[in-house]
PDB file of C-alpha atoms and ligand atoms in Angstrom:
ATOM      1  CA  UNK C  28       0.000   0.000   0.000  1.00 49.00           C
ATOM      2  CA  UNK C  29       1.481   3.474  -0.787  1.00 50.00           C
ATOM      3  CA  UNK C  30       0.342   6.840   1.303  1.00 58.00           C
ATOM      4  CA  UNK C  31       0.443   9.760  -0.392  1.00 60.00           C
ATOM      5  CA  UNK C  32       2.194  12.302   1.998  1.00 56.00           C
ATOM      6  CA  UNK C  33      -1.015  14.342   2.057  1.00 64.00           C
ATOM      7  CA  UNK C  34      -3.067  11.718   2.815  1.00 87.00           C
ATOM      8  CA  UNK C  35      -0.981  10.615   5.197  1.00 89.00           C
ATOM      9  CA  UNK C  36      -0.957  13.578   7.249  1.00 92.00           C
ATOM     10  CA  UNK C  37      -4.507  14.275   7.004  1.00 93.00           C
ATOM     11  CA  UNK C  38      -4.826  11.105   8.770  1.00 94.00           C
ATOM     12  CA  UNK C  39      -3.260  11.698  11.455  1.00 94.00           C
ATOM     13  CA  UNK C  40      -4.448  15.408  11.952  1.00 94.00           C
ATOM     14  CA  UNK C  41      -7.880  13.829  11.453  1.00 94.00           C
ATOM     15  CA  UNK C  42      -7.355  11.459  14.263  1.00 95.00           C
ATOM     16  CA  UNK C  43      -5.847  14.223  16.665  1.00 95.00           C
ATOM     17  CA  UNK C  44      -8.928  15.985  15.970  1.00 95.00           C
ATOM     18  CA  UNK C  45     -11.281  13.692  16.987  1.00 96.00           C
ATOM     19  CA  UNK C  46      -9.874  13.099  20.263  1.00 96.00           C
ATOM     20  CA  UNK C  47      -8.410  16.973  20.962  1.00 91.00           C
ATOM     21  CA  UNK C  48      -9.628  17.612  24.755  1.00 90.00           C
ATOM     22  CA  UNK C  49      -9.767  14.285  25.948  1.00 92.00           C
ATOM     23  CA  UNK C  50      -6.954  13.131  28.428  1.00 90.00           C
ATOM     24  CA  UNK C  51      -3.996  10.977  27.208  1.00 89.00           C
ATOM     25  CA  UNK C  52      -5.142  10.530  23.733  1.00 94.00           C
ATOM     26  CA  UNK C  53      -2.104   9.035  22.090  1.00 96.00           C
ATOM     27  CA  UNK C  54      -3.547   5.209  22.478  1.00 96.00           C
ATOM     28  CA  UNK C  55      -7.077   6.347  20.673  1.00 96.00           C
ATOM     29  CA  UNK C  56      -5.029   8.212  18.092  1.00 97.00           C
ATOM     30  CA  UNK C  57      -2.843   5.446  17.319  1.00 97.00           C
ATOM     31  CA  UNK C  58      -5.642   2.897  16.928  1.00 96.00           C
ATOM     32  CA  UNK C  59      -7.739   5.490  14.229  1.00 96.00           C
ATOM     33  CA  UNK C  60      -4.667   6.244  12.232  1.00 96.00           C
ATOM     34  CA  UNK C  61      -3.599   2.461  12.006  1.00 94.00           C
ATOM     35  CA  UNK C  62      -7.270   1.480  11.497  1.00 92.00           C
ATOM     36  CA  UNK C  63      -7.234   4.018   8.785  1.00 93.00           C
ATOM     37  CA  UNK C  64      -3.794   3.238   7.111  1.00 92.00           C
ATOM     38  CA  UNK C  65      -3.389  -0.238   8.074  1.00 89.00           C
ATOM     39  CA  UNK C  66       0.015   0.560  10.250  1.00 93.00           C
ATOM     40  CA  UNK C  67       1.838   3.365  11.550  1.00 96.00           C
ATOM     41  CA  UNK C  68       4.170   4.233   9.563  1.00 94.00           C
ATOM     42  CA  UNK C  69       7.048   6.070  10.767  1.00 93.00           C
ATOM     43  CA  UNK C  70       6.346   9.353   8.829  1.00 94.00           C
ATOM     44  CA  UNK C  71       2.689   9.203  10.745  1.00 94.00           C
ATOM     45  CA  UNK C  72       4.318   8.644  14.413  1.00 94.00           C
ATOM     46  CA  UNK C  73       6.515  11.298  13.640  1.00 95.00           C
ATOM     47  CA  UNK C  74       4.068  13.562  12.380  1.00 95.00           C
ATOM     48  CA  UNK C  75       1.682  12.662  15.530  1.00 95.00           C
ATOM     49  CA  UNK C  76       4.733  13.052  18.331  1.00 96.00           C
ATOM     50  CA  UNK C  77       4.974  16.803  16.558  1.00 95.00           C
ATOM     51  CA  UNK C  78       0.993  17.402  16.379  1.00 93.00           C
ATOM     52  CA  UNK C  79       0.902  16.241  20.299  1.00 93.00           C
ATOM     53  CA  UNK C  80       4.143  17.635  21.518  1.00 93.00           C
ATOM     54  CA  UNK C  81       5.754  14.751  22.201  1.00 95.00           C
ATOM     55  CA  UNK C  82       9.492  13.643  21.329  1.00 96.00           C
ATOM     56  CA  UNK C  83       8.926  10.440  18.554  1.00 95.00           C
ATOM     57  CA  UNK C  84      10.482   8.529  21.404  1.00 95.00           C
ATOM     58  CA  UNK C  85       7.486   8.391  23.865  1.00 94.00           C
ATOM     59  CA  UNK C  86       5.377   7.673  20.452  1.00 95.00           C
ATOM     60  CA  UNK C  87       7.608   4.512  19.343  1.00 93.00           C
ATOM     61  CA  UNK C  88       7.851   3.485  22.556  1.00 94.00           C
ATOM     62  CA  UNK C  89       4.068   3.150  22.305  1.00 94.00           C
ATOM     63  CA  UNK C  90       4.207   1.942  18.904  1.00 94.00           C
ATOM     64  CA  UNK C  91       6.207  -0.943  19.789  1.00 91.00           C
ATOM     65  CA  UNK C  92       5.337  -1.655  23.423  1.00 92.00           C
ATOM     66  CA  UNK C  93       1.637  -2.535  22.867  1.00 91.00           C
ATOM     67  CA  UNK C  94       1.243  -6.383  20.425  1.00 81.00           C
ATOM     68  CA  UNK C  95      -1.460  -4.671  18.649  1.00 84.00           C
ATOM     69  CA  UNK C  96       0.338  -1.850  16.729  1.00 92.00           C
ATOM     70  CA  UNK C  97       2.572  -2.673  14.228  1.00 90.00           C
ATOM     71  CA  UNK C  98       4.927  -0.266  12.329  1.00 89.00           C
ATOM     72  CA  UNK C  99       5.029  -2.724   8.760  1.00 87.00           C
ATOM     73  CA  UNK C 100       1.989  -3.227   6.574  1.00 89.00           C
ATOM     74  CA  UNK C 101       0.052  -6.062   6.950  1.00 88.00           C
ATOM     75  CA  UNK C 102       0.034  -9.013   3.977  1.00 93.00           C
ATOM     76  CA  UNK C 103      -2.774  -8.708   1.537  1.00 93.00           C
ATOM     77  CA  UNK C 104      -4.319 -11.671   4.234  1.00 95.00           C
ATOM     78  CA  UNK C 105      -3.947 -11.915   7.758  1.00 94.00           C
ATOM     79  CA  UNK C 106      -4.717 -14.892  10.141  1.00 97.00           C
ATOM     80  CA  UNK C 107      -4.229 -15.139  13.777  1.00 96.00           C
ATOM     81  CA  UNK C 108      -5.148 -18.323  15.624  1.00 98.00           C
ATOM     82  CA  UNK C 109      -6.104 -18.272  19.686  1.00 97.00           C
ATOM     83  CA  UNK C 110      -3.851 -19.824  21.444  1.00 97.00           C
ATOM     84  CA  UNK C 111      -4.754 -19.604  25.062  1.00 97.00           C
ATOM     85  CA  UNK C 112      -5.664 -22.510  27.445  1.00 97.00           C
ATOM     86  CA  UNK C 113      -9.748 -22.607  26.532  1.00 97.00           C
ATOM     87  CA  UNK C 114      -8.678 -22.847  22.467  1.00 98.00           C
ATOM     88  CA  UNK C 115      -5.657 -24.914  23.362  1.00 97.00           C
ATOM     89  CA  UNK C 116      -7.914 -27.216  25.029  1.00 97.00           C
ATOM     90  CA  UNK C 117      -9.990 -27.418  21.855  1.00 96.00           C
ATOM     91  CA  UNK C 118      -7.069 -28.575  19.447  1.00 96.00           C
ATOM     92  CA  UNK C 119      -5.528 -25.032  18.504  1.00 97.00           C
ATOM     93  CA  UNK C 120      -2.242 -26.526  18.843  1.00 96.00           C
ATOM     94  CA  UNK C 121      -3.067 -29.198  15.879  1.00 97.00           C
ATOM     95  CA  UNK C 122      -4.286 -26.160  14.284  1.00 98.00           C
ATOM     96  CA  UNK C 123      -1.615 -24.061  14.373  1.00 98.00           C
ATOM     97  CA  UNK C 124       0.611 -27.293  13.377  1.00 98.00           C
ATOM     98  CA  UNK C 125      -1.802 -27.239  10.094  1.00 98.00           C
ATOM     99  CA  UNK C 126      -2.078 -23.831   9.419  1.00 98.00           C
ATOM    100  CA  UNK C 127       1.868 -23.300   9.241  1.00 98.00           C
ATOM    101  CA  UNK C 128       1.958 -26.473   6.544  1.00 97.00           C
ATOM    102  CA  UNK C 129      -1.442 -25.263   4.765  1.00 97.00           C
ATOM    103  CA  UNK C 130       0.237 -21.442   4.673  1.00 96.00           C
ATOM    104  CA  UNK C 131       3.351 -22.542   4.191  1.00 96.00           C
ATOM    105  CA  UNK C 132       4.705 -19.888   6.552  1.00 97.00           C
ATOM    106  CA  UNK C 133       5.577 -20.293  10.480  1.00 97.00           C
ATOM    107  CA  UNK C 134       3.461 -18.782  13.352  1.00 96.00           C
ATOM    108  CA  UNK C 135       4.514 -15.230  13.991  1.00 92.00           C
ATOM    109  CA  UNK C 136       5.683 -14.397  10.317  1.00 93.00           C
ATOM    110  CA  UNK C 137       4.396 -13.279   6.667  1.00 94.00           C
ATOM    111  CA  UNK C 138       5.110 -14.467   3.374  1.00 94.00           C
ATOM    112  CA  UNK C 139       8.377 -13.207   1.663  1.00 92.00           C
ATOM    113  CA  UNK C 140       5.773 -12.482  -1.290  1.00 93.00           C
ATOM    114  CA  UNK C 141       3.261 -10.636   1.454  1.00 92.00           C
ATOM    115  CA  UNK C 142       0.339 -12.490   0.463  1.00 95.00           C
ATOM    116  CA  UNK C 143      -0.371 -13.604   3.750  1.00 96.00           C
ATOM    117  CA  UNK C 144       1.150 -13.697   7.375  1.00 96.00           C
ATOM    118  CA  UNK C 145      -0.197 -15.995  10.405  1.00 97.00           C
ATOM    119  CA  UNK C 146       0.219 -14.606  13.916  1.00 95.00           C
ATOM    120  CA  UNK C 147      -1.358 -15.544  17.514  1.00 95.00           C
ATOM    121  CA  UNK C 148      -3.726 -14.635  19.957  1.00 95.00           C
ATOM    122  CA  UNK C 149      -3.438 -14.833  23.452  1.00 95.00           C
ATOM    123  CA  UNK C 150      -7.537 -14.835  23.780  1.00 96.00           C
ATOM    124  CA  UNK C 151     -10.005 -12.937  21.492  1.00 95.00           C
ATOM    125  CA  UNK C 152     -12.393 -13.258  24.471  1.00 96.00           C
ATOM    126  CA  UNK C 153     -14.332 -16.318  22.122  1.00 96.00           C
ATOM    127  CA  UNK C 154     -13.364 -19.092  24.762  1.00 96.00           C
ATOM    128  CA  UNK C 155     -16.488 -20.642  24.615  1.00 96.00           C
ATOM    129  CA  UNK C 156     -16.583 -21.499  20.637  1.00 96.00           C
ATOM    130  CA  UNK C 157     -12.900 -22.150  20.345  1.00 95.00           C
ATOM    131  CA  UNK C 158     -10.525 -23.170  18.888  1.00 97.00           C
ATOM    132  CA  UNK C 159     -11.038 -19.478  17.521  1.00 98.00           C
ATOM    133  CA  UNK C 160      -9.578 -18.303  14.510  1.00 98.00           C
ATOM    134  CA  UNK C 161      -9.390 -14.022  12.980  1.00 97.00           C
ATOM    135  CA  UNK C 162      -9.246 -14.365   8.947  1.00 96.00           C
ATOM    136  CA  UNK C 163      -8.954 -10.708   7.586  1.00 92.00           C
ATOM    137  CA  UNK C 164     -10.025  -9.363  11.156  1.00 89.00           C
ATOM    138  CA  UNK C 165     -13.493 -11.733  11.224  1.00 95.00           C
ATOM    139  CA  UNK C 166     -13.165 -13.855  13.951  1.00 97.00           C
ATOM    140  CA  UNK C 167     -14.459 -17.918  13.518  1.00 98.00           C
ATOM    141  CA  UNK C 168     -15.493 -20.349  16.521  1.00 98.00           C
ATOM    142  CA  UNK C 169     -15.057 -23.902  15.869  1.00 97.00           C
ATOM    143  CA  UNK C 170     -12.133 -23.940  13.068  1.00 98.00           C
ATOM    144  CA  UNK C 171     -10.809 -27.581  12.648  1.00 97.00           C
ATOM    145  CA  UNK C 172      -8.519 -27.973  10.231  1.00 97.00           C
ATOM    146  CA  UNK C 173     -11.126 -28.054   7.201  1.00 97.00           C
ATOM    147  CA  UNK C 174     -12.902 -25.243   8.070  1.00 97.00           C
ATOM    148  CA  UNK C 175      -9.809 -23.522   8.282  1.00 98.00           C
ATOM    149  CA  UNK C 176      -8.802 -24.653   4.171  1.00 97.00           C
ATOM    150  CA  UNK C 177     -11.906 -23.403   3.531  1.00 97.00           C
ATOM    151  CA  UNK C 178     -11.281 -19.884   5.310  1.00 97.00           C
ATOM    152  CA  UNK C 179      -8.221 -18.859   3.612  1.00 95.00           C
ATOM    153  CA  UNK C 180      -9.007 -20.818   0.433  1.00 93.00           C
ATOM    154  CA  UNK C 181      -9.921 -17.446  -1.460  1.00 68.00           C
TER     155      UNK C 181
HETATM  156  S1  FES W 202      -9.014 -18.933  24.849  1.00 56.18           S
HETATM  157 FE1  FES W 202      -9.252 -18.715  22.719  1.00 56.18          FE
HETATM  158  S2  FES W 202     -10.707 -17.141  22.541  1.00 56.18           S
HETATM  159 FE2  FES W 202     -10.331 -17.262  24.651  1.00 56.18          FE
END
């Protein structure tokens, strides 16, 4: 994905925007601009830290401290599988085993072509219907390993 500069920083002075006033915005912020661009890229965190008067220290340290931010863009498809006790319990660890042979990639890392990467989950809060698996951000209960082909077969 390429950002225009200009779109870019309207992004991110969109984002201040919409939170200006509240108290400690930077988390909020972070989340629309990434939900908006996909990532934070480096020009955006730099931008924000100069928008919110912060050094771009204190904003990567944000950036990089917190699992759900990431400063790359995402594959064309993303998959994260739940590996917690309640989906463990369920056969996620079979799963994962199958999803790193059907994917051909291992948990945790993306395809050198970036058509898809396959990450983990420490709980998506789906306990109940596990083993739970997040295909392009939808979450499924119940994935065995042929509902799973079927997921990602597109
Ligand atoms: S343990 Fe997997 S969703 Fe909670």
């Amino acid at each position: 994905m390429t950002i225009q500069a200009g779109g870019l920083a309207d992004v991110v002075s969109g984002a201040v925007a919409a939170h200006r006033g509240e108290p400690g915005p930077l988390l909020a912020i972070l989340h629309d601009v990434q939900r908006e661009l996909g990532y934070l890229p480096r020009e955006a965190t730099a931008l924000l830290a100069q928008e919110l008067n912060l050094s771009r220290a204190d904003v990567h340290g944000v950036v990089t401290f917190y699992k759900d931010f990431r400063d790359t863009p995402p594959a064309r498809r993303t998959v994260r599988i739940c590996r917690a006790e309640a989906c463990q319990a369920r056969g996620a660890r079979d799963l994962v085993a199958h999803a790193e042979q059907r994917l051909g990639v291992p948990v945790g890392a993306a395809a050198p072509d970036g058509s898809v990467e396959l990450g983990q989950v420490f709980c998506f809060g789906n306990c109940a219907l596990g083993p739970t698996v997040e295909v392009d951000g939808r979450l499924h209960g119940r994935v065995d390993a042929a509902r799973f082909d079927e997921l990602v077969a597109d």
